[in-house]
Tab-separated table of C-alpha atoms in Angstrom:
chain	number	residue	atom	x	y	z
A	1	UNK	CA	22.744	-8.510	-21.443
A	2	UNK	CA	24.386	-7.400	-18.205
A	3	UNK	CA	22.534	-7.095	-14.853
A	4	UNK	CA	23.345	-3.887	-12.791
A	5	UNK	CA	22.530	-3.401	-8.948
A	6	UNK	CA	21.772	0.273	-8.403
A	7	UNK	CA	20.477	0.985	-5.082
A	8	UNK	CA	18.003	4.329	-4.466
A	9	UNK	CA	19.658	5.622	-1.063
A	10	UNK	CA	21.240	4.092	2.187
A	11	UNK	CA	17.976	3.855	3.563
A	12	UNK	CA	15.819	3.733	0.717
A	13	UNK	CA	14.764	7.175	0.630
A	14	UNK	CA	14.435	7.856	-3.286
A	15	UNK	CA	12.958	4.472	-3.765
A	16	UNK	CA	9.468	5.591	-4.354
A	17	UNK	CA	10.467	8.656	-6.612
A	18	UNK	CA	13.022	5.980	-8.867
A	19	UNK	CA	9.899	3.974	-9.357
A	20	UNK	CA	7.319	7.050	-9.969
A	21	UNK	CA	9.527	8.507	-12.416
A	22	UNK	CA	10.937	5.551	-14.113
A	23	UNK	CA	14.498	6.172	-12.784
A	24	UNK	CA	17.866	4.423	-11.214
A	25	UNK	CA	19.009	7.595	-8.946
A	26	UNK	CA	22.494	7.296	-7.074
A	27	UNK	CA	23.630	9.495	-4.307
A	28	UNK	CA	26.614	11.653	-4.250
A	29	UNK	CA	24.473	15.047	-4.137
A	30	UNK	CA	27.484	17.103	-3.678
A	31	UNK	CA	29.249	15.946	-7.074
A	32	UNK	CA	28.396	18.058	-9.942
A	33	UNK	CA	27.122	16.794	-13.515
A	34	UNK	CA	29.048	14.109	-14.764
A	35	UNK	CA	28.344	14.504	-18.417
A	36	UNK	CA	31.387	16.597	-19.407
A	37	UNK	CA	33.652	14.134	-17.496
A	38	UNK	CA	35.876	12.412	-20.404
A	39	UNK	CA	38.101	9.783	-18.727
A	40	UNK	CA	37.815	7.804	-15.383
A	41	UNK	CA	40.914	9.485	-14.483
A	42	UNK	CA	39.088	12.663	-14.715
A	43	UNK	CA	36.161	11.606	-12.799
A	44	UNK	CA	38.835	10.615	-9.762
A	45	UNK	CA	40.057	14.064	-9.952
A	46	UNK	CA	36.840	15.867	-9.528
A	47	UNK	CA	35.904	13.421	-6.797
A	48	UNK	CA	39.255	14.357	-4.877
A	49	UNK	CA	38.404	17.945	-5.487
A	50	UNK	CA	34.415	17.577	-4.037
A	51	UNK	CA	35.385	15.377	-0.924
A	52	UNK	CA	38.950	16.291	-0.030
A	53	UNK	CA	38.816	14.742	3.673
A	54	UNK	CA	37.652	11.453	2.058
A	55	UNK	CA	40.189	8.689	2.080
A	56	UNK	CA	41.933	7.463	-0.899
A	57	UNK	CA	40.676	3.886	-0.846
A	58	UNK	CA	37.264	5.180	-0.579
A	59	UNK	CA	37.301	7.623	-3.208
A	60	UNK	CA	38.719	4.906	-5.716
A	61	UNK	CA	36.074	2.660	-4.800
A	62	UNK	CA	33.280	5.435	-5.686
A	63	UNK	CA	35.016	6.438	-8.710
A	64	UNK	CA	34.510	2.694	-10.002
A	65	UNK	CA	30.752	2.767	-8.950
A	66	UNK	CA	30.404	6.532	-10.559
A	67	UNK	CA	32.187	5.325	-13.757
A	68	UNK	CA	30.033	2.154	-14.307
A	69	UNK	CA	26.764	4.233	-13.909
A	70	UNK	CA	28.031	6.863	-15.952
A	71	UNK	CA	29.724	5.002	-18.918
A	72	UNK	CA	29.326	0.937	-18.357
A	73	UNK	CA	25.794	0.607	-17.991
A	74	UNK	CA	24.353	0.324	-21.833
A	75	UNK	CA	20.804	0.941	-22.989
A	76	UNK	CA	18.923	-2.566	-22.709
A	77	UNK	CA	20.976	-3.752	-19.734
A	78	UNK	CA	19.111	-4.905	-16.835
A	79	UNK	CA	18.384	-2.945	-13.685
A	80	UNK	CA	17.790	-4.629	-10.509
A	81	UNK	CA	16.846	-2.417	-7.080
A	82	UNK	CA	16.439	-4.366	-3.882
A	83	UNK	CA	13.711	-2.268	-2.032
A	84	UNK	CA	14.994	-1.041	1.885
A	85	UNK	CA	11.271	-0.073	2.585
A	86	UNK	CA	9.560	-3.239	1.722
A	87	UNK	CA	10.509	-7.150	0.957
A	88	UNK	CA	10.551	-6.958	-2.764
A	89	UNK	CA	12.754	-6.422	-5.712
A	90	UNK	CA	12.330	-4.065	-8.713
A	91	UNK	CA	13.794	-5.085	-12.109
A	92	UNK	CA	13.532	-2.989	-15.115
A	93	UNK	CA	15.438	-2.153	-18.172
A	94	UNK	CA	17.798	0.987	-18.903
A	95	UNK	CA	16.224	2.985	-21.428
A	96	UNK	CA	18.707	5.808	-21.885
A	97	UNK	CA	22.320	7.708	-21.065
A	98	UNK	CA	23.278	9.395	-17.657
A	99	UNK	CA	21.445	12.470	-16.952
A	100	UNK	CA	22.073	15.126	-14.427
A	101	UNK	CA	18.633	16.473	-13.240
A	102	UNK	CA	18.399	19.736	-11.168
A	103	UNK	CA	16.564	18.872	-7.705
A	104	UNK	CA	16.526	22.190	-5.496
A	105	UNK	CA	20.125	23.097	-4.548
A	106	UNK	CA	21.821	19.841	-5.402
A	107	UNK	CA	21.312	17.846	-8.496
A	108	UNK	CA	20.671	14.010	-8.579
A	109	UNK	CA	22.700	11.481	-11.053
A	110	UNK	CA	20.134	9.417	-13.254
A	111	UNK	CA	19.544	6.972	-15.771
A	112	UNK	CA	16.086	6.253	-17.174
A	113	UNK	CA	14.462	3.063	-16.566
A	114	UNK	CA	11.720	1.311	-17.703
A	115	UNK	CA	10.390	-0.831	-14.714
A	116	UNK	CA	8.758	-4.007	-15.560
A	117	UNK	CA	8.232	-5.348	-12.029
A	118	UNK	CA	8.311	-3.375	-8.768
A	119	UNK	CA	7.001	-6.148	-6.223
A	120	UNK	CA	9.152	-9.275	-6.835
A	121	UNK	CA	9.313	-10.910	-3.248
A	122	UNK	CA	12.531	-11.694	-2.080
A	123	UNK	CA	11.660	-15.369	-1.551
A	124	UNK	CA	11.579	-15.779	-5.623
A	125	UNK	CA	15.352	-15.224	-5.854
A	126	UNK	CA	18.035	-18.189	-4.555
A	127	UNK	CA	20.159	-17.297	-1.616
A	128	UNK	CA	23.035	-16.722	-3.729
A	129	UNK	CA	21.573	-14.312	-5.931
A	130	UNK	CA	20.332	-12.322	-2.490
A	131	UNK	CA	23.849	-12.511	-1.365
A	132	UNK	CA	25.001	-10.890	-4.661
A	133	UNK	CA	22.496	-8.242	-4.269
A	134	UNK	CA	23.155	-7.843	-0.605
A	135	UNK	CA	26.571	-6.262	-1.515
A	136	UNK	CA	27.299	-2.450	0.148
A	137	UNK	CA	27.473	-1.039	-3.181
A	138	UNK	CA	25.453	1.479	-4.609
A	139	UNK	CA	26.480	0.333	-8.432
A	140	UNK	CA	27.650	-3.312	-8.781
A	141	UNK	CA	27.307	-5.478	-11.923
A	142	UNK	CA	25.989	-8.968	-10.822
A	143	UNK	CA	27.413	-11.772	-12.882
A	144	UNK	CA	28.255	-14.997	-10.586
A	145	UNK	CA	26.859	-18.342	-11.108
A	146	UNK	CA	24.855	-17.323	-14.516
A	147	UNK	CA	22.928	-14.614	-12.722
A	148	UNK	CA	22.199	-12.911	-15.767
A	149	UNK	CA	20.250	-15.450	-17.262
A	150	UNK	CA	18.394	-16.469	-14.053
A	151	UNK	CA	17.288	-12.767	-13.325
A	152	UNK	CA	15.950	-12.378	-16.739
A	153	UNK	CA	13.754	-15.432	-16.413
A	154	UNK	CA	12.551	-14.059	-12.961
A	155	UNK	CA	11.857	-10.822	-14.975
A	156	UNK	CA	9.759	-13.017	-17.679
A	157	UNK	CA	7.742	-14.622	-14.744
A	158	UNK	CA	9.593	-17.834	-14.870
A	159	UNK	CA	11.534	-19.534	-12.100
A	160	UNK	CA	15.251	-20.496	-12.543
A	161	UNK	CA	16.463	-23.840	-11.981
A	162	UNK	CA	18.617	-22.552	-9.566
A	163	UNK	CA	22.370	-21.702	-8.847
A	164	UNK	CA	24.386	-22.901	-12.121
A	165	UNK	CA	28.311	-21.982	-11.466
A	166	UNK	CA	29.507	-20.640	-14.824
A	167	UNK	CA	32.701	-21.631	-16.195
A	168	UNK	CA	33.248	-18.113	-17.125
A	169	UNK	CA	35.475	-15.871	-14.878
A	170	UNK	CA	33.368	-13.232	-13.153
A	171	UNK	CA	33.222	-10.044	-14.953
A	172	UNK	CA	32.584	-8.023	-11.977
A	173	UNK	CA	35.696	-7.176	-9.263
A	174	UNK	CA	33.595	-5.056	-7.281
A	175	UNK	CA	31.162	-7.788	-6.969
A	176	UNK	CA	33.489	-10.102	-5.582
A	177	UNK	CA	35.251	-7.708	-3.286
A	178	UNK	CA	32.227	-6.082	-2.102
A	179	UNK	CA	31.303	-6.504	1.812
A	180	UNK	CA	27.828	-7.854	2.334
A	181	UNK	CA	24.911	-6.756	4.369
A	182	UNK	CA	24.952	-9.203	7.071
A	183	UNK	CA	21.751	-8.061	8.495
A	184	UNK	CA	19.913	-8.582	5.282
A	185	UNK	CA	21.712	-11.752	4.545
A	186	UNK	CA	20.539	-13.344	7.953
A	187	UNK	CA	17.149	-11.924	7.282
A	188	UNK	CA	16.788	-13.789	3.876
A	189	UNK	CA	18.012	-17.038	5.943
A	190	UNK	CA	15.121	-16.673	8.245
A	191	UNK	CA	12.776	-15.917	5.532
A	192	UNK	CA	13.648	-18.873	3.786
A	193	UNK	CA	13.413	-21.006	6.867
A	194	UNK	CA	9.831	-19.640	7.919
A	195	UNK	CA	8.793	-20.252	4.448
A	196	UNK	CA	9.730	-23.679	4.795
A	197	UNK	CA	8.661	-24.294	8.414
A	198	UNK	CA	5.461	-22.339	8.476
A	199	UNK	CA	3.199	-22.757	5.725
A	200	UNK	CA	-0.485	-22.064	5.390
A	201	UNK	CA	-1.983	-21.867	8.658
A	202	UNK	CA	1.126	-22.100	10.550
A	203	UNK	CA	1.715	-18.494	9.355
A	204	UNK	CA	-1.149	-17.351	10.970
A	205	UNK	CA	0.093	-18.906	14.296
A	206	UNK	CA	3.164	-17.245	14.248
A	207	UNK	CA	1.496	-13.734	13.587
A	208	UNK	CA	-0.645	-14.529	16.217
A	209	UNK	CA	2.244	-15.462	18.718
A	210	UNK	CA	3.514	-12.312	17.749
A	211	UNK	CA	0.488	-10.099	18.589
A	212	UNK	CA	0.598	-11.479	21.935
A	213	UNK	CA	3.899	-10.720	22.606
A	214	UNK	CA	2.807	-7.151	21.939
A	215	UNK	CA	0.029	-7.297	24.587
A	216	UNK	CA	-3.065	-8.183	22.501
A	217	UNK	CA	-5.552	-11.042	23.494
A	218	UNK	CA	-6.336	-12.742	20.332
A	219	UNK	CA	-8.458	-15.538	19.140
A	220	UNK	CA	-7.125	-17.488	16.331
A	221	UNK	CA	-9.312	-18.981	13.725
A	222	UNK	CA	-8.672	-22.836	13.151
A	223	UNK	CA	-7.556	-24.182	9.883
A	224	UNK	CA	-10.152	-24.282	7.139
A	225	UNK	CA	-12.267	-21.216	5.740
A	226	UNK	CA	-11.956	-18.276	8.245
A	227	UNK	CA	-14.747	-16.200	7.485
A	228	UNK	CA	-12.483	-13.339	6.263
A	229	UNK	CA	-10.836	-13.057	9.571
A	230	UNK	CA	-7.667	-15.058	10.700
A	231	UNK	CA	-7.168	-13.252	13.934
A	232	UNK	CA	-9.441	-11.380	16.220
A	233	UNK	CA	-7.632	-9.208	18.600
A	234	UNK	CA	-8.024	-6.689	21.665
A	235	UNK	CA	-6.295	-5.143	24.604
A	236	UNK	CA	-6.896	-5.919	27.934
A	237	UNK	CA	-7.092	-9.168	29.608
A	238	UNK	CA	-10.270	-10.273	27.800
A	239	UNK	CA	-9.253	-8.269	24.848
A	240	UNK	CA	-12.297	-6.259	25.318
A	241	UNK	CA	-10.471	-3.186	24.883
A	242	UNK	CA	-9.619	-0.934	22.185
A	243	UNK	CA	-8.018	-1.193	19.937
A	244	UNK	CA	-9.946	-3.991	18.450
A	245	UNK	CA	-8.406	-5.275	15.386
A	246	UNK	CA	-9.213	-7.844	12.694
A	247	UNK	CA	-5.965	-9.635	11.188
A	248	UNK	CA	-5.900	-11.286	7.768
A	249	UNK	CA	-2.669	-13.303	6.763
A	250	UNK	CA	-1.961	-14.586	3.400
A	251	UNK	CA	1.002	-16.999	3.036
A	252	UNK	CA	1.131	-17.060	-0.457
A	253	UNK	CA	4.551	-16.274	-2.374
A	254	UNK	CA	2.935	-14.004	-4.825
A	255	UNK	CA	1.782	-10.195	-4.209
A	256	UNK	CA	-1.830	-10.276	-3.225
A	257	UNK	CA	-4.328	-7.824	-5.050
A	258	UNK	CA	-6.369	-4.845	-3.633
A	259	UNK	CA	-9.690	-7.054	-3.299
A	260	UNK	CA	-8.069	-8.648	-0.317
A	261	UNK	CA	-7.866	-5.136	1.209
A	262	UNK	CA	-11.275	-4.344	0.396
A	263	UNK	CA	-12.534	-7.697	1.932
A	264	UNK	CA	-10.710	-6.801	5.248
A	265	UNK	CA	-12.365	-3.573	5.633
A	266	UNK	CA	-15.869	-5.369	5.138
A	267	UNK	CA	-14.798	-7.848	7.968
A	268	UNK	CA	-13.525	-5.023	10.223
A	269	UNK	CA	-17.242	-3.576	9.926
A	270	UNK	CA	-18.665	-7.019	10.719
A	271	UNK	CA	-16.679	-7.205	13.992
A	272	UNK	CA	-16.814	-3.736	14.823
A	273	UNK	CA	-12.928	-3.465	14.702
A	274	UNK	CA	-11.162	-0.009	14.764
A	275	UNK	CA	-8.126	-1.365	12.905
A	276	UNK	CA	-7.183	-3.995	10.476
A	277	UNK	CA	-3.856	-5.933	9.897
A	278	UNK	CA	-3.316	-7.505	6.644
A	279	UNK	CA	-0.181	-9.496	6.495
A	280	UNK	CA	1.076	-11.082	2.867
A	281	UNK	CA	3.970	-13.141	2.861
A	282	UNK	CA	4.316	-12.588	-0.787
A	283	UNK	CA	3.923	-8.769	-0.646
A	284	UNK	CA	1.317	-6.441	-1.931
A	285	UNK	CA	0.646	-5.010	-5.317
A	286	UNK	CA	1.425	-1.374	-5.793
A	287	UNK	CA	-2.548	-0.793	-5.938
A	288	UNK	CA	-2.791	-2.440	-2.312
A	289	UNK	CA	0.061	0.108	-1.035
A	290	UNK	CA	-1.612	3.035	-2.690
A	291	UNK	CA	-4.774	2.538	-1.367
A	292	UNK	CA	-3.615	1.726	2.245
A	293	UNK	CA	-2.122	5.257	2.223
A	294	UNK	CA	-5.445	6.724	2.415
A	295	UNK	CA	-6.588	4.337	5.042
A	296	UNK	CA	-3.329	5.090	7.492
A	297	UNK	CA	-5.531	5.397	10.602
A	298	UNK	CA	-7.132	1.847	10.437
A	299	UNK	CA	-4.921	-0.014	8.578
A	300	UNK	CA	-1.630	-1.933	8.597
A	301	UNK	CA	0.357	-4.081	5.833
A	302	UNK	CA	2.850	-6.248	7.036
A	303	UNK	CA	5.125	-8.300	3.946
A	304	UNK	CA	7.589	-10.807	5.408
A	305	UNK	CA	9.736	-7.838	6.118
A	306	UNK	CA	7.932	-6.500	8.707
A	307	UNK	CA	6.786	-9.383	10.113
A	308	UNK	CA	10.550	-10.533	10.764
A	309	UNK	CA	11.139	-7.191	12.026
A	310	UNK	CA	8.477	-7.688	14.667
A	311	UNK	CA	9.308	-11.176	15.347
A	312	UNK	CA	12.793	-10.281	16.337
A	313	UNK	CA	11.902	-7.140	18.573
A	314	UNK	CA	9.582	-9.256	20.466
A	315	UNK	CA	11.261	-13.029	20.121
A	316	UNK	CA	11.948	-13.346	23.996
A	317	UNK	CA	8.051	-12.977	24.652
A	318	UNK	CA	7.099	-15.562	22.039
A	319	UNK	CA	5.452	-18.480	23.292
A	320	UNK	CA	7.843	-21.404	23.996
A	321	UNK	CA	6.332	-23.443	21.315
A	322	UNK	CA	7.098	-20.832	18.512
A	323	UNK	CA	10.366	-20.637	19.958
A	324	UNK	CA	11.038	-24.175	19.791
A	325	UNK	CA	9.908	-24.215	16.211
A	326	UNK	CA	11.942	-20.993	15.304
A	327	UNK	CA	15.304	-21.494	17.560
A	328	UNK	CA	17.154	-17.970	17.244
A	329	UNK	CA	20.114	-16.506	19.082
A	330	UNK	CA	21.171	-12.947	19.178
A	331	UNK	CA	24.843	-12.304	18.690
A	332	UNK	CA	26.807	-9.414	18.269
A	333	UNK	CA	29.089	-9.103	14.816
A	334	UNK	CA	31.901	-6.922	14.000
A	335	UNK	CA	30.766	-5.205	10.717
A	336	UNK	CA	33.550	-3.451	8.560
């Protein structure tokens, strides 16, 4: 069955709404209901009227994406949503036809989706699949390297064997020609490297170095049983000053459950810490994020994306040992 990349806003602004309401939601809010558009040529004419100052090539590109969303995606097709606000990918099945929903002064273009998994870690996907999913497109069919079968296996909870170049021609010209998000591509490469080089207790060592680079005085627990805390941290030369923080680091590639968050809360009380940081390389189940919303002033969650972001922001201040183990160089790249 075909697999479609469908994003929910340039910065993921509609991701939560899409997952909560069981929808695929795309932009183009200025564009009216597409239900009555008969042909692809009629859609292009409507785009020209709605966006008179937009270039012809861009309008042609938009036309292809919108027509695919309205017409080519079929009930039962797989929908993949790479999440911008966390390092995870949502996967589901399309449940129904295109529908225009009123949303204040402007409407939104939607398809019903039965989201089966909303927290699949990016690390589960091979690099070539992540490359395809990193296309700078809102709607795009993903088909290269047997992508349909491999993503279906991931949806079923099985790990595919890896890239298998198909003898069949690519069916999606947009996938071949779409520019790639080079920032996301570089982050995925870094994520894969960290996963290989900083397993187990070494990941806590990496988090410890990041916290020190941000001004914390820390104590890192030795390998082995940690008593519910991997790092204790505080401000000031001796670490006595507030905020005092307990940190728990989980290196598993699977999302963790809410029990770990509740355990961290108990550890914070034991240590007299005002704040807690829960780091999970494999991300968090939705129940964790939901409960953490009510603990905004006491707990923070870092998945692999947040850890990498904080690492990059403080890389020059990391210990020489960590920089040697994780050699990075900042470069400027011209992005089209």
